[in-house]
Short mmCIF file of C-alpha atoms in Angstrom, two decimals:
data_model
loop_
_atom_site.label_atom_id
_atom_site.label_comp_id
_atom_site.label_asym_id
_atom_site.label_seq_id
_atom_site.Cartn_x
_atom_site.Cartn_y
_atom_site.Cartn_z
CA MET A 1 44.07 -6.16 3.08
CA PRO A 2 42.07 -4.71 6.03
CA MET A 3 39.89 -1.68 5.37
CA HIS A 4 41.08 1.63 6.78
CA PRO A 5 39.02 2.59 9.90
CA LEU A 6 37.96 5.95 8.44
CA ARG A 7 36.87 4.32 5.21
CA ARG A 8 34.93 1.67 7.17
CA PHE A 9 33.23 4.40 9.22
CA PHE A 10 32.33 6.33 6.07
CA LEU A 11 30.86 3.21 4.45
CA LEU A 12 28.80 2.38 7.55
CA THR A 13 27.52 5.94 7.67
CA LEU A 14 26.32 5.61 4.09
CA LEU A 15 24.68 2.23 4.68
CA LEU A 16 23.06 2.91 8.06
CA PRO A 17 20.01 4.81 6.74
CA PHE A 18 19.37 1.94 4.31
CA TYR A 19 19.73 -0.58 7.11
CA LEU A 20 17.37 1.31 9.42
CA SER A 21 14.84 1.67 6.63
CA THR A 22 15.05 -2.06 5.91
CA ALA A 23 14.75 -2.95 9.58
CA ALA A 24 11.72 -0.74 10.00
CA HIS A 25 9.96 -2.71 7.30
CA SER A 26 11.29 -6.16 8.15
CA SER A 27 8.54 -6.88 10.70
CA ILE A 28 5.59 -7.71 8.47
CA ARG A 29 2.32 -9.48 8.76
CA ARG A 30 0.75 -11.58 6.01
CA THR A 31 -2.93 -10.84 5.85
CA GLY A 32 -5.74 -13.06 4.61
CA ASP A 33 -5.43 -11.86 1.03
CA ASP A 34 -1.71 -12.74 1.05
CA ARG A 35 -0.50 -9.15 0.91
CA GLN A 36 2.31 -7.96 3.17
CA HIS A 37 2.02 -4.84 5.32
CA PRO A 38 4.51 -3.33 7.77
CA LEU A 39 3.20 -3.45 11.32
CA PRO A 40 2.72 0.22 12.19
CA GLU A 41 3.56 1.85 15.51
CA PHE A 42 1.81 4.93 16.83
CA ARG A 43 2.49 7.69 19.32
CA GLU A 44 0.29 7.82 22.39
CA ALA A 45 -2.59 10.25 21.92
CA PRO A 46 -3.21 12.93 24.55
CA GLN A 47 -5.86 12.36 27.19
CA PHE A 48 -9.24 13.97 26.49
CA TYR A 49 -11.70 14.80 29.27
CA ASN A 50 -15.41 15.52 29.47
CA SER A 51 -16.58 19.08 29.88
CA LYS A 52 -18.46 19.96 33.07
CA SER A 53 -21.86 19.60 31.41
CA CYS A 54 -21.23 15.98 30.35
CA PRO A 55 -22.67 12.87 32.02
CA PRO A 56 -20.27 10.68 34.03
CA PRO A 57 -17.54 8.89 32.06
CA ILE A 58 -18.10 5.33 30.91
CA ARG A 59 -17.10 2.66 33.39
CA VAL A 60 -17.35 -0.58 31.46
CA SER A 61 -17.06 -3.84 33.38
CA SER A 62 -18.30 -6.18 30.65
CA PRO A 63 -19.48 -6.00 27.03
CA HIS A 64 -23.06 -6.57 28.19
CA SER A 65 -23.15 -3.28 30.11
CA LEU A 66 -22.19 -1.13 27.12
CA GLY A 67 -25.62 0.17 26.22
CA HIS A 68 -27.11 0.81 29.63
CA SER A 69 -26.53 4.57 29.65
CA ILE A 70 -28.66 6.54 27.21
CA SER A 71 -25.96 9.22 27.19
CA THR A 72 -23.36 6.86 25.69
CA ILE A 73 -22.44 7.56 22.07
CA HIS A 74 -21.67 4.32 20.24
CA VAL A 75 -19.25 4.45 17.31
CA ALA A 76 -18.50 1.44 15.08
CA MET A 77 -15.52 1.00 12.77
CA THR A 78 -13.61 -1.83 11.12
CA LEU A 79 -9.96 -2.44 11.96
CA ASP A 80 -7.23 -4.09 9.92
CA VAL A 81 -3.49 -3.67 9.60
CA ALA A 82 -3.59 -2.20 6.09
CA TYR A 83 -5.90 0.69 7.03
CA LEU A 84 -4.95 1.04 10.71
CA ARG A 85 -3.17 4.34 10.18
CA GLY A 86 -6.37 5.84 8.85
CA SER A 87 -8.46 4.30 11.63
CA VAL A 88 -6.20 5.73 14.33
CA ALA A 89 -6.43 9.19 12.76
CA ALA A 90 -10.23 8.91 12.63
CA ILE A 91 -10.45 7.88 16.30
CA PHE A 92 -8.13 10.73 17.28
CA SER A 93 -10.28 13.25 15.40
CA VAL A 94 -13.48 12.00 17.05
CA LEU A 95 -11.99 12.39 20.53
CA GLN A 96 -10.36 15.74 19.86
CA HIS A 97 -13.56 17.43 18.71
CA SER A 98 -15.96 15.82 21.18
CA SER A 99 -17.26 17.81 24.13
CA CYS A 100 -17.82 14.52 25.99
CA PRO A 101 -15.06 12.16 24.78
CA GLU A 102 -15.30 9.98 27.90
CA THR A 103 -18.87 9.02 27.06
CA ILE A 104 -17.96 7.55 23.66
CA GLN A 105 -17.88 3.76 23.32
CA PHE A 106 -16.04 2.39 20.28
CA HIS A 107 -16.98 -0.93 18.70
CA PHE A 108 -14.29 -2.30 16.37
CA ILE A 109 -14.81 -5.16 13.91
CA ALA A 110 -11.73 -7.14 12.91
CA SER A 111 -11.15 -10.38 11.01
CA SER A 112 -7.45 -10.97 11.73
CA SER A 113 -4.51 -9.78 13.86
CA ILE A 114 -6.93 -9.08 16.72
CA SER A 115 -4.30 -9.34 19.46
CA PHE A 116 -2.02 -6.86 17.67
CA LEU A 117 -4.91 -4.49 16.95
CA ASN A 118 -6.10 -4.63 20.55
CA SER A 119 -2.67 -3.86 21.99
CA THR A 120 -2.10 -1.08 19.44
CA ILE A 121 -5.38 0.69 20.19
CA ARG A 122 -4.81 0.24 23.93
CA SER A 123 -1.31 1.72 23.83
CA THR A 124 -2.30 4.58 21.51
CA PHE A 125 -5.48 5.48 23.41
CA PRO A 126 -4.94 4.17 26.99
CA SER A 127 -8.22 5.54 28.35
CA LEU A 128 -10.39 4.65 25.36
CA SER A 129 -13.50 2.59 26.06
CA PHE A 130 -13.70 -0.03 23.31
CA GLN A 131 -14.45 -3.61 22.36
CA ILE A 132 -13.13 -5.62 19.39
CA TYR A 133 -15.52 -8.11 17.82
CA PRO A 134 -14.20 -10.90 15.56
CA PHE A 135 -15.70 -11.06 12.08
CA ASP A 136 -15.78 -14.40 10.29
CA GLU A 137 -14.91 -13.54 6.69
CA SER A 138 -16.22 -16.88 5.45
CA ARG A 139 -19.74 -15.65 6.18
CA VAL A 140 -19.54 -13.15 3.35
CA SER A 141 -16.59 -14.19 1.16
CA GLY A 142 -18.73 -16.57 -0.90
CA LEU A 143 -21.18 -13.76 -1.66
CA ILE A 144 -18.66 -11.21 -2.91
CA SER A 145 -18.46 -10.49 -6.63
CA THR A 146 -15.43 -8.78 -8.14
CA SER A 147 -15.84 -5.02 -8.53
CA ILE A 148 -14.00 -2.20 -10.26
CA ARG A 149 -11.35 -1.92 -7.50
CA LYS A 150 -9.77 -4.75 -5.52
CA ALA A 151 -9.90 -2.85 -2.22
CA LEU A 152 -13.70 -2.82 -2.48
CA ASP A 153 -13.76 -6.63 -2.51
CA ARG A 154 -12.20 -7.12 0.93
CA PRO A 155 -14.61 -9.15 3.11
CA LEU A 156 -14.15 -6.71 5.99
CA ASN A 157 -15.58 -4.01 3.74
CA TYR A 158 -18.91 -5.82 4.08
CA ALA A 159 -18.82 -6.03 7.89
CA ARG A 160 -21.00 -2.93 8.23
CA SER A 161 -23.92 -5.03 6.99
CA TYR A 162 -23.49 -7.31 10.02
CA LEU A 163 -23.16 -4.72 12.79
CA PRO A 164 -26.63 -5.41 14.24
CA LEU A 165 -25.69 -9.10 14.54
CA LEU A 166 -22.17 -8.53 15.89
CA LEU A 167 -22.87 -5.88 18.52
CA PRO A 168 -24.67 -6.67 21.80
CA ASP A 169 -28.45 -6.27 21.85
CA CYS A 170 -28.06 -3.55 24.48
CA VAL A 171 -26.54 -1.30 21.80
CA HIS A 172 -29.53 0.31 20.13
CA LYS A 173 -28.04 3.07 17.98
CA VAL A 174 -24.59 3.44 16.48
CA VAL A 175 -22.63 5.81 14.26
CA TYR A 176 -20.68 3.87 11.64
CA LEU A 177 -17.49 5.49 10.31
CA ASP A 178 -15.06 4.44 7.59
CA SER A 179 -11.31 4.44 8.24
CA ASP A 180 -10.39 7.11 5.68
CA LEU A 181 -11.99 10.14 7.30
CA VAL A 182 -11.57 12.72 10.05
CA LEU A 183 -14.15 14.68 12.00
CA VAL A 184 -13.78 18.40 12.65
CA ASP A 185 -17.00 18.70 14.66
CA ASP A 186 -18.61 17.10 17.71
CA ILE A 187 -19.81 13.60 16.89
CA ALA A 188 -22.67 14.06 19.37
CA ARG A 189 -24.39 16.26 16.79
CA LEU A 190 -24.27 13.47 14.23
CA ALA A 191 -25.28 10.80 16.75
CA SER A 192 -28.36 12.82 17.75
CA THR A 193 -29.84 12.55 14.23
CA PRO A 194 -33.50 11.56 14.69
CA LEU A 195 -34.69 8.37 13.01
CA PRO A 196 -38.48 8.41 12.43
CA ASP A 197 -40.68 5.34 12.79
CA LYS A 198 -39.58 2.40 10.64
CA VAL A 199 -36.46 4.29 9.46
CA ALA A 200 -33.33 2.36 10.43
CA LEU A 201 -30.63 4.41 8.75
CA ALA A 202 -29.60 8.05 8.32
CA ALA A 203 -26.93 9.44 5.99
CA PRO A 204 -26.33 12.43 3.72
CA GLU A 205 -28.20 11.96 0.43
CA TYR A 206 -27.02 13.17 -2.97
CA CYS A 207 -30.03 13.31 -5.24
CA ASN A 208 -28.14 15.14 -7.99
CA ALA A 209 -25.95 12.09 -8.58
CA ASN A 210 -26.81 9.84 -11.52
CA PHE A 211 -28.48 7.04 -9.54
CA THR A 212 -28.97 4.80 -12.57
CA ALA A 213 -25.18 4.58 -13.05
CA TYR A 214 -24.84 2.46 -9.91
CA PHE A 215 -26.59 -0.47 -11.61
CA THR A 216 -26.03 -2.27 -14.88
CA PRO A 217 -28.28 -2.25 -17.97
CA THR A 218 -29.14 -5.83 -17.03
CA PHE A 219 -30.77 -4.52 -13.86
CA TRP A 220 -32.69 -1.66 -15.44
CA SER A 221 -33.88 -3.70 -18.42
CA ASN A 222 -35.44 -6.35 -16.19
CA PRO A 223 -38.87 -5.15 -14.98
CA ALA A 224 -38.81 -7.60 -12.08
CA LEU A 225 -35.67 -5.89 -10.80
CA SER A 226 -36.15 -2.24 -11.70
CA VAL A 227 -39.53 -2.25 -9.94
CA THR A 228 -37.49 -2.34 -6.72
CA PHE A 229 -37.30 1.45 -6.70
CA GLU A 230 -40.89 2.08 -7.76
CA GLY A 231 -42.56 4.57 -5.45
CA ARG A 232 -39.25 5.41 -3.77
CA LYS A 233 -37.41 8.69 -4.22
CA ALA A 234 -34.15 6.77 -4.47
CA CYS A 235 -30.98 8.85 -4.12
CA TYR A 236 -27.33 7.92 -3.80
CA PHE A 237 -25.82 7.94 -0.32
CA ASN A 238 -22.32 7.03 0.84
CA THR A 239 -22.13 4.15 3.31
CA GLY A 240 -18.93 5.42 4.96
CA VAL A 241 -20.90 7.60 7.38
CA MET A 242 -24.19 6.27 8.72
CA VAL A 243 -26.37 6.53 11.80
CA MET A 244 -27.99 3.14 12.35
CA ASP A 245 -30.92 2.05 14.51
CA LEU A 246 -29.87 -1.50 15.30
CA ASP A 247 -33.19 -2.50 16.88
CA LYS A 248 -35.18 -1.62 13.76
CA TRP A 249 -32.55 -3.28 11.58
CA ARG A 250 -32.75 -6.52 13.55
CA VAL A 251 -36.55 -6.60 13.49
CA SER A 252 -36.69 -5.98 9.72
CA GLY A 253 -33.91 -8.46 8.88
CA PHE A 254 -32.00 -6.04 6.67
CA THR A 255 -28.81 -8.12 6.76
CA ALA A 256 -30.64 -11.04 5.14
CA GLN A 257 -32.08 -8.68 2.50
CA ILE A 258 -28.60 -7.40 1.65
CA GLU A 259 -27.33 -10.98 1.37
CA GLU A 260 -30.17 -11.87 -1.01
CA TRP A 261 -29.13 -9.10 -3.40
CA MET A 262 -25.51 -10.25 -3.18
CA GLU A 263 -26.57 -13.80 -4.05
CA LEU A 264 -28.46 -12.49 -7.08
CA GLN A 265 -25.38 -10.50 -8.12
CA LYS A 266 -23.42 -13.77 -8.21
CA ARG A 267 -25.90 -15.18 -10.73
CA MET A 268 -26.44 -12.11 -12.91
CA ARG A 269 -24.32 -8.97 -12.75
CA ILE A 270 -26.60 -6.14 -11.68
CA TYR A 271 -24.02 -3.69 -10.25
CA GLU A 272 -20.28 -2.96 -10.24
CA LEU A 273 -19.41 -1.18 -6.99
CA GLY A 274 -18.76 -3.64 -4.16
CA SER A 275 -20.74 -3.22 -0.92
CA LEU A 276 -22.56 0.02 -1.83
CA PRO A 277 -25.26 -1.17 -4.30
CA PRO A 278 -26.85 -3.73 -1.93
CA PHE A 279 -27.30 -0.90 0.58
CA LEU A 280 -28.89 1.26 -2.12
CA LEU A 281 -31.22 -1.57 -3.12
CA VAL A 282 -32.45 -2.00 0.44
CA PHE A 283 -32.36 1.57 1.77
CA ALA A 284 -32.31 4.19 -1.01
CA GLY A 285 -35.38 6.40 -0.63
CA ARG A 286 -36.02 4.99 2.85
CA ILE A 287 -33.45 6.79 4.96
CA ALA A 288 -33.40 9.91 7.10
CA ALA A 289 -31.41 12.69 5.48
CA VAL A 290 -28.33 14.14 7.18
CA ASP A 291 -26.75 17.48 6.34
CA HIS A 292 -24.05 17.16 3.67
CA ARG A 293 -21.52 18.73 6.04
CA TRP A 294 -21.28 15.31 7.73
CA ASN A 295 -19.76 13.58 4.71
CA GLN A 296 -17.57 15.68 2.47
CA HIS A 297 -16.70 12.53 0.56
CA GLY A 298 -14.79 11.80 -2.63
CA LEU A 299 -11.56 13.46 -1.45
CA GLY A 300 -9.66 10.34 -2.52
CA GLY A 301 -10.65 10.94 -6.13
CA ASP A 302 -12.31 8.36 -8.34
CA ASN A 303 -11.92 4.58 -8.13
CA TYR A 304 -9.40 4.43 -10.97
CA ARG A 305 -6.76 7.17 -10.60
CA GLY A 306 -7.45 8.81 -7.24
CA LEU A 307 -6.80 12.33 -8.47
CA CYS A 308 -6.97 15.38 -6.21
CA ARG A 309 -10.39 16.82 -5.45
CA ASN A 310 -11.68 20.07 -3.99
CA LEU A 311 -14.16 20.44 -1.16
CA HIS A 312 -17.83 20.66 -2.02
CA PRO A 313 -19.39 24.08 -1.33
CA GLY A 314 -20.75 24.62 2.16
CA PRO A 315 -19.75 23.99 5.78
CA VAL A 316 -17.67 20.96 6.75
CA SER A 317 -17.99 18.69 9.79
CA LEU A 318 -16.39 15.54 8.35
CA LEU A 319 -13.76 15.04 5.65
CA HIS A 320 -13.87 11.70 3.86
CA TRP A 321 -11.14 10.42 1.51
CA SER A 322 -13.36 7.89 -0.24
CA GLY A 323 -12.01 6.81 -3.61
CA LYS A 324 -8.67 5.33 -4.58
CA GLY A 325 -6.34 7.99 -3.17
CA LYS A 326 -5.65 7.81 0.58
CA PRO A 327 -3.95 10.76 2.29
CA TRP A 328 -1.33 8.69 4.15
CA VAL A 329 -0.28 6.94 0.93
CA ARG A 330 0.05 10.20 -0.98
CA ILE A 331 1.90 11.88 1.90
CA ASP A 332 4.39 9.01 2.17
CA ALA A 333 4.90 9.13 -1.60
CA ARG A 334 5.56 12.88 -1.31
CA ARG A 335 2.74 13.55 -3.74
CA PRO A 336 0.06 14.92 -1.39
CA CYS A 337 -3.05 16.67 -2.57
CA PRO A 338 -3.77 20.09 -0.99
CA LEU A 339 -6.58 18.71 1.18
CA ASP A 340 -4.34 15.97 2.57
CA ALA A 341 -2.84 18.68 4.78
CA LEU A 342 -6.15 18.65 6.68
CA TRP A 343 -5.68 14.95 7.50
CA ALA A 344 -2.01 15.15 8.47
CA PRO A 345 -2.48 16.73 11.97
CA TYR A 346 -4.39 13.61 13.07
CA ASP A 347 -1.68 11.19 11.90
CA LEU A 348 -0.18 9.50 14.98
CA LEU A 349 2.16 7.17 13.10
CA ARG A 350 5.52 6.91 14.83
CA LYS A 351 7.96 7.71 12.04
CA PRO A 352 11.16 5.64 11.77
CA PHE A 353 14.28 7.56 12.86
CA TYR A 354 16.97 7.91 10.23
CA ILE A 355 20.50 9.16 10.81
CA ASP A 356 19.96 12.13 8.49
CA ASP A 357 17.01 13.26 10.69
CA ALA A 358 19.39 14.11 13.54
#
């Protein structure tokens, strides 16, 4: 018996939102770790222009000309499909708060889906000056030891250690940014951080943190290892926001030093926290300090539950959702933390249209 037209229409009306939701998630990409992620789409960001006092905008003809202007601000980030929504928000925030957005050169490191990432960044930021550099995960995958959270074990999470080798030699200084942050200040102020002689890295230091907790009893009980920090005022710093002198890094061979500590970690467990401890072993007590306002980190909570956090006292130039909880995940789950409302204005994700939105 044929279905009555009104009944058919009513049934289709009920099922259409489910169909649209399913269709929106049917286009997926399988990443290297065999997880599936919807391919996101983003709205086009507005155009941002230099103020009158800025140097001329970047006119890049080839990757080898990127570092020729001393006025260029170089920013490095990693890109992957899983964290692309956060990366796009971070880029948007950098441009929006910069007095000279047309003099910023972005350097993106990616290990997969490079064609998709390139077209997405190009369509979202049509006037952005950027390059994408392929990262061979096999270079580091054999050195990675399991940590307390699976996301920390992604090979791309270690790409920051290879920036001086991946970027052209004409790039001398770069600001590295994680994908789970937004700036609310001019990045030029951060990029202008002075790096004294023989100092290759600058970041906010947190000397009140329990530094010994970042390494295992095996490390501290071995005199040949614990002597590493002798004579150094070693303090914790977060590697999600760093100013890096690539020339000094290359000369000193810091990438090889980081790899040596990772190789030792494979033989005897001396730390638990992914890519951070090797940086501490090489740089703690040997960096230039940056004001804490440039990394209000920990807004994603701890590495286990990702509970809501409050801002640290003092002024804020950069908000960083390090930890398990990411603002876009909590917003989509309709369980946002209060501070996630500060990230939301930079979210350019193109939301799927459902019939009940009309």
